[in-house]
Coordinates of C-alpha atoms in Angstrom, one line a residue:
Chain F
M227 CA 5.3 24.8 -19.4
N228 CA 5.9 21.0 -19.4
A229 CA 3.9 17.8 -19.2
F230 CA 3.4 18.2 -15.5
S231 CA 2.2 21.7 -15.6
L232 CA -0.1 20.8 -18.5
A233 CA -1.6 18.1 -16.3
I234 CA -1.9 20.5 -13.4
K235 CA -3.6 23.1 -15.5
N236 CA -6.1 20.6 -16.9
L237 CA -6.9 19.3 -13.3
I238 CA -7.4 22.8 -12.0
R239 CA -9.4 24.2 -14.9
K240 CA -11.7 21.1 -14.9
P241 CA -12.6 21.1 -11.2
G242 CA -15.8 19.0 -11.6
R243 CA -14.0 16.2 -13.3
T244 CA -11.0 16.4 -11.0
A245 CA -13.2 16.3 -7.9
A246 CA -15.1 13.3 -9.1
L247 CA -12.0 11.3 -9.9
T248 CA -10.3 12.4 -6.7
L249 CA -13.4 11.4 -4.7
L250 CA -13.5 8.0 -6.3
T251 CA -9.9 7.3 -5.6
A252 CA -10.3 8.6 -2.1
F253 CA -13.1 6.1 -1.5
L254 CA -10.9 3.3 -2.7
A255 CA -8.0 4.4 -0.5
L256 CA -10.3 4.7 2.5
S257 CA -11.6 1.2 2.1
V258 CA -8.1 -0.3 1.5
F259 CA -6.4 1.5 4.3
G260 CA -9.3 1.3 6.7
G261 CA -9.9 -2.4 6.0
S262 CA -6.2 -3.3 6.2
L263 CA -5.9 -1.4 9.4
V264 CA -8.8 -3.3 11.0
V265 CA -7.5 -6.7 9.8
S266 CA -4.0 -5.9 10.9
S267 CA -5.2 -4.8 14.3
L268 CA -7.2 -8.0 14.7
Q269 CA -4.2 -10.2 13.7
R270 CA -1.9 -8.2 16.1
G271 CA -4.5 -8.7 18.8
L272 CA -4.6 -12.4 18.3
H273 CA -0.8 -12.6 18.3
S274 CA -0.7 -10.6 21.5
L275 CA -3.3 -12.9 23.1
E276 CA -1.2 -15.9 22.1
S277 CA 1.9 -14.5 23.8
R278 CA 0.0 -13.3 26.8
L279 CA -1.7 -16.7 27.4
G280 CA 1.7 -18.3 26.9
A281 CA 0.7 -21.6 28.5
D282 CA 0.0 -24.9 26.8
I283 CA -2.9 -25.7 29.1
I284 CA -5.1 -23.7 31.5
V285 CA -6.8 -25.5 34.4
L286 CA -10.0 -23.8 35.6
P287 CA -12.7 -24.7 38.1
A288 CA -15.0 -27.3 36.7
S289 CA -18.1 -25.1 36.5
A290 CA -19.3 -24.3 33.0
Q291 CA -19.4 -20.6 34.0
S292 CA -15.7 -20.4 34.8
K293 CA -14.6 -21.0 31.2
V294 CA -17.1 -18.5 29.8
S295 CA -16.0 -15.9 32.5
F296 CA -12.4 -16.5 31.7
E297 CA -12.9 -16.0 27.9
K298 CA -15.0 -12.9 28.6
L299 CA -12.2 -11.6 30.8
L300 CA -9.6 -12.2 28.1
L301 CA -11.6 -10.9 25.2
Q302 CA -13.9 -8.2 26.6
G303 CA -12.2 -7.3 29.9
T304 CA -15.4 -8.2 31.8
T305 CA -14.6 -8.7 35.5
G306 CA -15.3 -12.0 37.1
A307 CA -14.2 -14.4 39.8
F308 CA -14.3 -18.2 40.1
Y309 CA -12.5 -20.3 42.5
M310 CA -11.2 -23.8 43.1
D311 CA -9.4 -25.3 46.1
A312 CA -5.7 -24.6 46.2
S313 CA -5.0 -28.3 46.4
A314 CA -5.8 -28.5 42.7
L315 CA -2.3 -26.9 42.2
D316 CA -0.6 -29.9 43.9
A317 CA -2.7 -32.3 41.9
V318 CA -1.7 -30.5 38.6
R319 CA 2.0 -30.8 39.6
E320 CA 1.6 -34.5 40.2
V321 CA 0.7 -35.2 36.6
E322 CA 3.5 -36.6 34.4
G323 CA 4.6 -34.2 31.7
V324 CA 3.8 -31.0 33.6
E325 CA 6.9 -28.8 33.6
I326 CA 5.6 -25.7 35.3
A327 CA 2.3 -25.0 37.0
A328 CA 1.7 -21.4 37.9
P329 CA -1.5 -20.5 39.8
Q330 CA -3.5 -17.2 39.5
T331 CA -6.2 -15.9 41.7
F332 CA -8.8 -13.5 40.5
L333 CA -10.8 -10.9 42.3
A334 CA -13.2 -8.3 40.9
S335 CA -13.2 -5.0 42.6
L336 CA -16.5 -3.2 43.1
K337 CA -18.1 -0.1 41.7
A338 CA -18.5 1.2 45.2
D339 CA -17.0 3.7 47.7
C340 CA -14.4 1.0 48.8
C341 CA -12.9 0.8 45.3
A342 CA -11.4 3.5 43.1
V343 CA -12.3 1.6 39.9
K344 CA -14.1 -1.5 38.9
V345 CA -11.3 -3.8 37.7
Q346 CA -10.2 -7.4 37.5
V347 CA -7.4 -8.0 40.0
I348 CA -5.1 -10.9 39.1
G349 CA -2.8 -12.3 41.7
M350 CA 0.1 -14.5 40.5
D351 CA 2.8 -16.6 42.1
Q352 CA 6.0 -14.7 41.3
E353 CA 8.1 -17.8 41.8
T354 CA 6.4 -19.9 39.2
D355 CA 4.7 -17.4 36.9
F356 CA 5.9 -17.5 33.3
V357 CA 3.0 -15.6 31.8
V358 CA 2.5 -12.2 33.4
Q359 CA 6.0 -11.5 34.7
P360 CA 7.7 -11.3 31.2
W361 CA 5.0 -8.8 30.3
I362 CA 5.6 -6.8 33.5
A363 CA 9.3 -6.9 32.8
Q364 CA 8.8 -4.9 29.7
S365 CA 7.9 -1.9 31.8
Y366 CA 9.1 -2.7 35.3
S367 CA 12.5 -4.4 36.0
R368 CA 11.8 -5.5 39.6
S369 CA 9.5 -8.0 41.3
L370 CA 6.2 -6.6 42.6
G371 CA 6.4 -5.9 46.3
D372 CA 3.6 -6.2 48.9
M373 CA 0.7 -4.0 48.0
D374 CA 2.4 -3.1 44.7
V375 CA 0.3 -3.4 41.5
A376 CA 1.0 -3.3 37.8
V377 CA -1.9 -1.9 35.8
G378 CA -3.1 -2.7 32.3
C379 CA -2.9 0.2 29.9
K380 CA -6.7 0.9 30.0
V381 CA -6.8 1.2 33.8
E382 CA -7.1 4.9 34.8
A383 CA -4.2 5.0 37.2
D384 CA -0.6 6.3 36.6
V385 CA 2.6 5.1 38.1
G386 CA 3.2 6.5 41.5
E387 CA -0.5 6.8 42.2
T388 CA -2.4 4.9 44.8
L389 CA -5.3 2.6 43.8
R390 CA -7.8 1.9 46.5
I391 CA -9.3 -1.6 46.3
Y392 CA -11.6 -2.8 49.1
D393 CA -10.3 0.1 51.1
E394 CA -6.7 -1.1 50.8
N395 CA -4.2 1.2 49.2
C396 CA -2.2 -0.4 46.4
H397 CA 0.8 1.4 44.9
V398 CA 0.9 1.5 41.1
V399 CA 4.5 0.7 40.2
A400 CA 4.1 -0.1 36.5
R401 CA 1.8 0.5 33.6
L402 CA 1.8 -2.4 31.2
A403 CA 2.2 -2.4 27.4
P404 CA -1.1 -2.7 25.5
T405 CA -2.2 -6.2 24.4
G406 CA -5.5 -5.3 22.7
T407 CA -7.2 -7.9 24.9
G408 CA -9.3 -7.7 28.1
L409 CA -6.1 -8.1 30.1
D410 CA -5.5 -4.4 29.4
T411 CA -8.3 -3.6 31.9
A412 CA -6.8 -5.7 34.7
V413 CA -4.6 -5.0 37.7
Y414 CA -1.7 -7.5 38.6
C415 CA -0.2 -8.2 42.0
N416 CA 1.7 -10.9 43.8
M417 CA -0.1 -13.6 45.8
D418 CA 0.6 -12.0 49.2
T419 CA -1.1 -8.8 48.0
M420 CA -3.9 -10.9 46.6
N421 CA -4.5 -12.8 49.9
H422 CA -4.6 -9.4 51.6
L423 CA -7.1 -8.1 49.1
L424 CA -9.2 -11.3 49.4
A425 CA -9.4 -10.9 53.2
A426 CA -10.4 -7.2 52.7
A427 CA -13.0 -8.3 50.2
E428 CA -14.3 -10.9 52.6
Q429 CA -14.9 -8.2 55.2
K430 CA -17.0 -6.3 52.6
G431 CA -19.0 -9.4 52.0
V432 CA -17.3 -10.6 48.8
S433 CA -16.3 -14.1 49.5
H434 CA -13.7 -16.2 47.6
K435 CA -14.3 -19.3 49.7
I436 CA -15.8 -22.4 48.1
T437 CA -17.1 -23.6 51.4
S438 CA -17.3 -21.8 54.7
D439 CA -14.3 -23.7 56.1
S440 CA -12.0 -23.7 53.1
E441 CA -8.9 -21.5 53.4
E442 CA -6.9 -21.2 50.3
T443 CA -8.4 -20.9 46.8
I444 CA -7.1 -20.2 43.4
S445 CA -8.8 -19.3 40.1
A446 CA -6.6 -20.8 37.4
V447 CA -3.4 -22.8 36.9
Y448 CA -1.2 -22.1 33.8
V449 CA 0.6 -25.2 32.7
K450 CA 3.7 -25.5 30.6
V451 CA 4.2 -29.1 29.3
K452 CA 7.6 -30.7 29.2
D453 CA 9.4 -31.1 25.9
G454 CA 8.7 -34.5 24.3
Y455 CA 5.2 -34.8 25.9
D456 CA 2.0 -34.7 23.9
I457 CA 0.0 -31.7 25.1
D458 CA -3.3 -33.5 24.4
Q459 CA -2.3 -36.5 26.4
V460 CA -1.2 -34.3 29.3
N461 CA -4.5 -32.4 29.0
S462 CA -6.5 -35.7 29.2
K463 CA -4.4 -36.8 32.2
L464 CA -5.1 -33.5 34.0
N465 CA -8.8 -33.8 33.4
G466 CA -8.7 -37.3 34.9
H467 CA -6.5 -36.5 37.8
V468 CA -7.5 -33.0 39.1
R469 CA -10.8 -33.1 40.8
K470 CA -13.5 -30.4 40.3
A471 CA -11.4 -28.8 37.6
T472 CA -11.3 -28.6 33.8
A473 CA -8.1 -28.5 31.8
V474 CA -8.4 -26.5 28.6
R475 CA -5.9 -26.4 25.8
T476 CA -5.1 -22.7 25.2
R477 CA -5.0 -23.5 21.5
S478 CA -8.7 -24.4 21.5
M479 CA -9.5 -21.1 23.1
L480 CA -7.3 -19.3 20.6
T481 CA -8.8 -21.4 17.7
Q482 CA -12.3 -20.0 18.5
V483 CA -10.9 -16.4 18.6
S484 CA -8.8 -17.2 15.5
D485 CA -11.9 -18.6 13.7
S486 CA -13.9 -15.5 14.5
L487 CA -11.0 -13.3 13.4
A488 CA -10.7 -15.3 10.2
G489 CA -14.4 -14.6 9.5
V490 CA -14.0 -10.9 10.1
S491 CA -10.8 -10.8 8.1
R492 CA -12.5 -12.6 5.2
T493 CA -15.5 -10.2 5.2
V494 CA -13.2 -7.2 5.3
S495 CA -10.9 -8.6 2.6
L496 CA -14.0 -9.4 0.4
L497 CA -15.2 -5.9 1.0
I498 CA -11.8 -4.4 0.0
A499 CA -11.7 -6.6 -3.1
A500 CA -15.3 -5.6 -4.0
V501 CA -14.5 -1.9 -3.6
W502 CA -11.2 -2.4 -5.6
V503 CA -13.1 -4.0 -8.5
L504 CA -15.9 -1.5 -8.3
A505 CA -13.5 1.4 -8.3
L506 CA -11.6 -0.1 -11.2
I507 CA -14.8 -0.4 -13.2
I508 CA -16.0 3.1 -12.3
L509 CA -12.6 4.6 -13.0
L510 CA -12.4 2.7 -16.4
I511 CA -15.8 4.2 -17.3
A512 CA -14.8 7.6 -16.0
F513 CA -11.6 7.6 -18.0
A514 CA -13.4 6.2 -21.1
M515 CA -15.9 9.0 -20.9
M516 CA -13.0 11.5 -20.4
A517 CA -11.2 10.0 -23.4
A518 CA -14.3 10.5 -25.5
E519 CA -14.8 14.1 -24.2
R520 CA -11.1 14.9 -24.8
R521 CA -10.6 13.4 -28.3
R522 CA -10.2 16.8 -29.9
E523 CA -7.9 18.1 -27.3
F524 CA -5.6 15.1 -27.7
A525 CA -5.8 15.3 -31.5
V526 CA -4.6 18.9 -31.2
L527 CA -1.8 17.9 -29.0
R528 CA -0.8 15.1 -31.4
L529 CA -0.8 17.6 -34.3
V530 CA 1.4 20.1 -32.5
G531 CA 4.0 17.3 -32.1
T532 CA 3.1 15.3 -29.0
S533 CA 4.2 11.7 -29.5
R534 CA 1.9 8.8 -28.6
R535 CA 4.1 8.1 -25.6
G536 CA 3.9 11.8 -24.6
L537 CA 0.2 11.7 -24.7
C538 CA 0.1 8.5 -22.6
R539 CA 2.5 10.2 -20.2
L540 CA 0.2 13.2 -19.9
V541 CA -2.9 11.1 -19.1
L542 CA -1.0 8.9 -16.7
T543 CA 0.4 12.1 -15.0
E544 CA -3.1 13.4 -14.6
S545 CA -4.4 10.2 -13.2
A546 CA -1.4 9.8 -10.9
L547 CA -2.0 13.3 -9.5
C548 CA -5.7 12.6 -9.0
S549 CA -5.1 9.2 -7.4
L550 CA -2.3 10.6 -5.2
A551 CA -4.5 13.4 -3.9
G552 CA -7.5 11.0 -3.6
G553 CA -5.3 8.4 -1.9
L554 CA -4.0 10.9 0.7
I555 CA -7.5 12.2 1.4
G556 CA -8.9 8.6 1.7
I557 CA -6.1 7.5 4.0
G558 CA -6.6 10.7 6.1
A559 CA -10.4 10.0 6.2
A560 CA -9.8 6.3 7.2
A561 CA -7.5 7.4 10.0
A562 CA -10.1 9.9 11.1
V563 CA -12.8 7.2 11.2
V564 CA -10.8 4.2 12.6
F565 CA -8.6 5.8 15.2
P566 CA -11.1 7.7 17.3
F567 CA -13.5 4.7 17.3
T568 CA -10.9 2.0 18.1
T569 CA -12.7 1.2 21.4
L570 CA -16.1 1.0 19.7
I571 CA -14.7 -1.3 17.0
E572 CA -13.1 -3.5 19.6
T573 CA -16.3 -3.7 21.6
Q574 CA -18.4 -4.4 18.6
L575 CA -16.1 -7.1 17.3
G576 CA -15.5 -8.7 20.7
L577 CA -12.1 -9.8 19.5
P578 CA -8.6 -8.9 20.6
Y579 CA -7.7 -5.6 18.8
L580 CA -4.3 -4.1 18.9
T581 CA -3.6 -1.1 16.7
P582 CA -0.3 -1.6 14.8
D583 CA 2.8 0.5 15.5
A584 CA 3.6 3.7 13.6
R585 CA 5.9 1.9 11.1
T586 CA 3.3 -0.7 10.2
M587 CA 0.7 2.0 9.8
L588 CA 3.0 3.9 7.5
L589 CA 3.6 0.7 5.5
L590 CA -0.2 0.1 5.3
G591 CA -0.7 3.7 4.3
A592 CA 2.0 3.4 1.6
L593 CA 0.3 0.1 0.4
A594 CA -3.1 1.7 0.2
L595 CA -1.6 4.7 -1.7
G596 CA 0.2 2.3 -4.0
V597 CA -3.0 0.3 -4.7
T598 CA -5.0 3.5 -5.4
V599 CA -2.4 5.0 -7.8
L600 CA -2.1 1.6 -9.5
V601 CA -5.8 1.3 -10.0
G602 CA -5.9 4.9 -11.3
A603 CA -3.0 4.2 -13.6
L604 CA -4.5 0.9 -14.9
A605 CA -7.8 2.6 -15.7
S606 CA -6.3 5.6 -17.4
A607 CA -3.7 3.6 -19.3
W608 CA -6.4 1.9 -21.3
A609 CA -8.0 5.3 -22.1
A610 CA -4.6 6.7 -22.9
L611 CA -3.8 3.8 -25.2
R612 CA -7.1 4.2 -27.1
L613 CA -6.6 8.0 -27.4
S614 CA -3.1 7.7 -28.7
R615 CA -4.2 5.3 -31.5
T616 CA -6.9 7.7 -32.7
D617 CA -6.2 9.4 -36.1
P618 CA -5.8 13.0 -35.1
G619 CA -6.5 14.4 -38.6
A620 CA -9.7 12.5 -38.9
T621 CA -10.8 13.5 -35.4
L622 CA -10.2 17.2 -36.1
R623 CA -12.0 17.1 -39.5
E624 CA -15.0 15.5 -37.9
G625 CA -15.7 18.9 -36.4
A626 CA -16.5 17.1 -33.2
Chain Y
M203 CA 13.4 24.6 -55.7
S204 CA 10.8 22.0 -54.8
L205 CA 9.7 21.7 -51.1
L206 CA 7.0 19.2 -51.7
E207 CA 6.6 16.6 -54.4
L208 CA 4.0 13.9 -54.8
K209 CA 5.0 11.3 -57.4
N210 CA 2.2 9.0 -58.7
V211 CA 0.5 8.9 -55.3
S212 CA -2.5 6.8 -54.8
K213 CA -4.6 6.1 -51.7
I214 CA -6.8 3.1 -51.9
Y215 CA -9.6 2.1 -49.5
G216 CA -10.8 -1.3 -50.6
E217 CA -12.5 -0.6 -54.0
L218 CA -12.3 3.2 -53.6
K219 CA -9.4 5.2 -54.9
A220 CA -9.4 8.4 -52.8
L221 CA -6.3 9.5 -54.7
D222 CA -5.5 8.1 -58.1
N223 CA -1.9 8.4 -59.4
V224 CA -1.6 12.1 -58.4
S225 CA 1.7 13.9 -59.1
I226 CA 2.2 17.5 -58.0
H227 CA 5.0 19.7 -56.8
V228 CA 5.1 22.8 -54.6
D229 CA 8.1 25.1 -54.7
Q230 CA 9.7 26.6 -51.6
G231 CA 7.9 29.9 -50.8
E232 CA 5.0 29.1 -53.1
W233 CA 1.3 29.7 -52.1
V234 CA -0.8 27.0 -53.5
A235 CA -4.6 26.4 -53.2
I236 CA -6.1 23.0 -53.6
M237 CA -9.7 23.0 -54.7
G238 CA -12.3 20.4 -55.5
P239 CA -15.8 19.2 -54.7
S240 CA -16.5 16.9 -51.7
G241 CA -15.0 13.5 -52.2
S242 CA -12.4 14.7 -54.7
G243 CA -9.5 13.7 -52.4
K244 CA -8.6 17.0 -50.9
S245 CA -8.7 15.8 -47.3
T246 CA -6.8 12.6 -48.2
M247 CA -4.1 14.7 -49.8
M248 CA -3.9 17.0 -46.8
N249 CA -3.6 14.0 -44.5
I250 CA -0.7 12.6 -46.5
I251 CA 1.1 15.9 -46.9
G252 CA 0.5 16.7 -43.2
C253 CA 2.1 13.3 -42.2
M254 CA -1.2 12.1 -40.7
D255 CA -1.5 9.3 -43.2
K256 CA 0.6 7.3 -45.7
P257 CA -0.1 6.7 -49.4
S258 CA -0.9 3.2 -50.7
L259 CA 1.4 3.8 -53.7
G260 CA 3.9 6.4 -54.8
E261 CA 6.3 8.8 -53.2
V262 CA 5.9 11.9 -51.1
L263 CA 9.1 14.0 -50.9
L264 CA 9.0 16.7 -48.3
D265 CA 12.2 18.7 -48.3
G266 CA 13.9 15.8 -50.1
V267 CA 12.7 13.1 -47.6
D268 CA 10.3 10.4 -48.7
I269 CA 7.8 10.6 -45.9
S270 CA 5.7 7.7 -47.4
K271 CA 8.3 5.3 -46.0
E272 CA 8.7 6.9 -42.6
S273 CA 7.6 5.3 -39.3
S274 CA 4.6 6.8 -37.4
K275 CA 7.0 8.2 -34.7
H276 CA 9.2 9.8 -37.3
L277 CA 6.2 11.3 -39.0
T278 CA 5.3 13.0 -35.7
D279 CA 8.8 14.5 -35.6
I280 CA 8.6 15.7 -39.2
R281 CA 5.1 17.2 -38.6
R282 CA 6.3 18.9 -35.5
D283 CA 9.5 20.3 -37.1
K284 CA 8.4 21.2 -40.6
I285 CA 4.7 21.7 -40.8
G286 CA 2.2 24.2 -39.2
L287 CA -1.4 22.9 -39.4
I288 CA -4.6 25.0 -39.4
F289 CA -8.1 23.5 -39.5
Q290 CA -11.5 24.8 -40.3
Q291 CA -12.7 24.2 -36.7
F292 CA -10.8 26.3 -34.2
H293 CA -9.0 23.5 -32.5
M294 CA -7.7 24.9 -29.3
V295 CA -7.0 23.1 -26.0
N296 CA -9.9 24.4 -24.0
Y297 CA -8.3 24.6 -20.6
L298 CA -5.3 26.6 -21.8
T299 CA -5.3 30.3 -22.4
A300 CA -4.5 31.7 -25.8
V301 CA -0.8 32.2 -25.0
E302 CA -0.6 28.7 -23.4
N303 CA -2.1 27.2 -26.6
V304 CA 0.7 28.7 -28.5
M305 CA 3.3 27.7 -25.9
V306 CA 2.2 24.1 -25.9
S307 CA 3.3 23.9 -29.5
Q308 CA 6.7 25.4 -28.5
Y309 CA 7.0 22.9 -25.7
Y310 CA 6.6 19.8 -27.9
H311 CA 8.9 21.4 -30.6
S312 CA 11.8 22.8 -28.5
M313 CA 11.3 25.0 -25.5
P314 CA 8.4 27.3 -24.4
D315 CA 9.2 31.0 -24.6
E316 CA 6.3 33.1 -23.4
E317 CA 7.7 36.4 -24.9
E318 CA 8.0 34.8 -28.3
A319 CA 4.5 33.3 -27.9
L320 CA 3.1 36.8 -27.0
E321 CA 4.9 38.2 -30.1
A322 CA 3.2 35.6 -32.3
L323 CA -0.2 36.5 -30.8
G324 CA 0.7 40.2 -31.4
R325 CA 1.3 39.4 -35.0
V326 CA -2.3 38.1 -35.4
G327 CA -3.6 41.1 -33.4
L328 CA -4.4 39.2 -30.1
R329 CA -1.6 40.2 -27.7
E330 CA -4.1 41.8 -25.4
R331 CA -6.3 38.7 -25.4
A332 CA -3.4 36.4 -24.5
R333 CA -4.7 35.4 -21.1
H334 CA -8.2 34.6 -22.3
L335 CA -9.5 31.0 -22.4
P336 CA -10.9 29.8 -25.8
S337 CA -14.4 30.1 -24.4
Q338 CA -13.8 33.9 -23.9
L339 CA -12.7 34.3 -27.5
S340 CA -14.8 34.7 -30.7
G341 CA -14.5 32.2 -33.5
G342 CA -12.3 34.5 -35.6
E343 CA -10.0 35.2 -32.6
Q344 CA -9.7 31.5 -31.9
Q345 CA -8.7 30.8 -35.5
R346 CA -6.1 33.6 -35.3
V347 CA -4.7 31.9 -32.2
C348 CA -4.5 28.7 -34.2
V349 CA -2.6 30.6 -36.9
A350 CA -0.2 32.0 -34.3
R351 CA 0.3 28.4 -33.0
A352 CA 1.0 27.2 -36.5
L353 CA 3.6 29.9 -37.0
I354 CA 5.4 29.8 -33.7
N355 CA 8.0 27.1 -34.6
H356 CA 8.7 28.8 -38.0
P357 CA 7.6 25.8 -40.1
E358 CA 8.7 25.4 -43.7
L359 CA 5.2 24.6 -44.7
I360 CA 1.8 26.0 -43.5
L361 CA -0.9 23.5 -44.4
A362 CA -4.4 24.9 -43.9
D363 CA -7.7 23.0 -44.3
E364 CA -10.6 25.4 -45.0
P365 CA -9.0 28.0 -42.7
T366 CA -11.7 30.6 -43.4
G367 CA -14.7 28.1 -43.6
N368 CA -16.2 29.2 -40.3
L369 CA -15.2 32.9 -40.4
D370 CA -17.1 36.1 -41.2
E371 CA -15.8 38.3 -44.0
A372 CA -13.8 40.6 -41.7
N373 CA -11.9 37.7 -40.0
E374 CA -11.5 35.9 -43.4
N375 CA -9.7 39.0 -44.7
I376 CA -7.5 39.2 -41.5
V377 CA -6.4 35.5 -42.0
L378 CA -5.8 36.0 -45.7
D379 CA -3.7 39.1 -45.0
L380 CA -1.7 37.0 -42.6
F381 CA -1.1 34.4 -45.2
A382 CA 0.0 37.0 -47.7
Q383 CA 2.4 38.4 -45.1
L384 CA 3.8 34.9 -44.4
H385 CA 4.2 34.3 -48.1
K386 CA 6.2 37.5 -48.4
E387 CA 8.5 36.3 -45.7
G388 CA 9.1 33.1 -47.7
T389 CA 6.8 30.6 -46.0
T390 CA 5.3 27.9 -48.2
L391 CA 1.5 27.8 -48.0
I392 CA -0.9 25.0 -49.1
V393 CA -4.5 26.0 -48.5
V394 CA -7.3 23.5 -49.1
T395 CA -10.5 25.4 -49.8
H396 CA -14.0 25.3 -51.4
D397 CA -14.0 29.1 -51.6
P398 CA -12.9 30.5 -55.0
E399 CA -12.1 33.9 -53.4
V400 CA -9.7 32.2 -51.0
A401 CA -8.2 30.2 -53.9
E402 CA -7.7 33.4 -55.9
A403 CA -5.5 34.8 -53.2
A404 CA -3.0 32.0 -53.9
Q405 CA -0.3 31.9 -56.7
R406 CA -1.6 28.7 -58.1
T407 CA -4.6 26.5 -57.8
I408 CA -4.7 22.7 -58.2
V409 CA -8.1 21.4 -58.9
L410 CA -8.9 17.8 -57.8
E411 CA -11.8 15.7 -59.2
H412 CA -12.4 12.0 -58.4
G413 CA -9.0 11.7 -56.8
R414 CA -7.1 13.0 -59.8
V415 CA -5.6 16.4 -60.7
A416 CA -8.1 17.8 -63.1
R417 CA -6.3 21.0 -63.9
E418 CA -4.0 23.7 -62.5
I419 CA -4.7 27.4 -62.7
I420 CA -2.0 30.0 -62.4
N421 CA -3.3 33.2 -60.8
E422 CA -2.1 35.9 -63.3
N423 CA -3.2 38.6 -60.9
F424 CA -1.3 37.4 -57.9
G425 CA 0.5 40.2 -56.1
K426 CA -1.2 42.9 -58.1

């Protein structure tokens, strides 16, 4: 017999009280871990979006719809296509302060017999691209060949398989790392492949031409500004110089996402804080009630020689065991709720959402467990202190 | 040889003198009863002797050590090492079995020894009830477990506060027989009681009134 086994015996032989305390701490751990996981996933998603956009400015067709479609593509993975004349690329390059201008062309496949899946196809110029290729390089070391495609992690096609788009067979050569954004649902190819697919789409009645006689079209130009140039000024110049196009600072797009994310994070953080305070208060009440109920028991222990410190240690051991068990149950429950519903959460929030890696999740779990045990210890320490100061002789003579 | 000596001990609560200049001594191996009406200072005296309280004035020598000057932590050590306490209520830890209740006292004293704890329960006639929880024991049985717990660390002094106050006659006799046996083995006993029959079982009775020692009665028939 020792202080630990005494604590265990008490917990086992008082199952109602133990279950109530464990449940309470489990609820606390669930909210802390679940909430932290969601906030961390959102932050990671934003960071991922930042690195995937990678450009200072994005030039899009002037129509109001194009910017909305582009944002929907980025955040929700909604397919869409908008075009401007390819001459816009030359106009962009003419503007002073533009270091790199990399064009992309978009094509949405159909949910029809001609296409295996409905996806966004993004064609990029491999010579100038500085956004997609570093990402592809993480999983594929070579350049994309003709009719080769790299697929986002949410596209249902494995490396080595053939993906049919507008009755053209594309070879899947790479599967890209997750970004937590709409880009995970897209398919990437070089410009030659894209031109081939555009022609095939044309035959199916899906036109990419702005006018009947226009030849080359593009959807977006990613711009990197030279060092020493003010991005806002370059952005203004682009808006003035490039006809029928709108230059948008990527930061402004990210700011909107970031603002939404900050709102969600604030709500979740407030929720965690509220649960934390509530749990602390309830635990304080629970331990105070327990202290009142166990006055005689602790008086007996004091009289058989337990020191005040020994008594505190006993109460803290009990609360630590309860909190630890509750913490593990809560974390397990949070994992069971959050992980299977990642897609649903992502869809509901409409924000980039990238689940943290195993190490970060372990850290978050340890943090949630630490917070839970700390709250349990804080609540019980007060009760333990009160109990240890009680006069044991007087308590036992009360005949309580 | 004196085990316990109170020299001019007073305990004052504001205007009230719960103990007023009390001086007594208890020899090693002696069985002393303390009697008195409610409010006479019995419980205050028991608290002071049992290291649960300190006097306002005077000295309390237990085995030659003045416990009135000791720190709270040291008093806990003295209580654990030298005193076995028994109360009127059957104070057991309700989630521990009879044998575990005895062992918990061993744990805080030295080291738990289940066999020794079972022997102590055997001595109070409860070995076969060792694995029962307090809720499964009668009042008399619970009090006997408390006696076993008080004995387990071989204390120099057994201090009992109305130990038979809640017992029927049969159990009262069992407990008094146990005290008699302990006395024969050389254990010092101080029993606080209202009951003249319990007091008569002791060698000497100290009667308290209004916080003072009113008289002492030597039991001429003791041991006969």
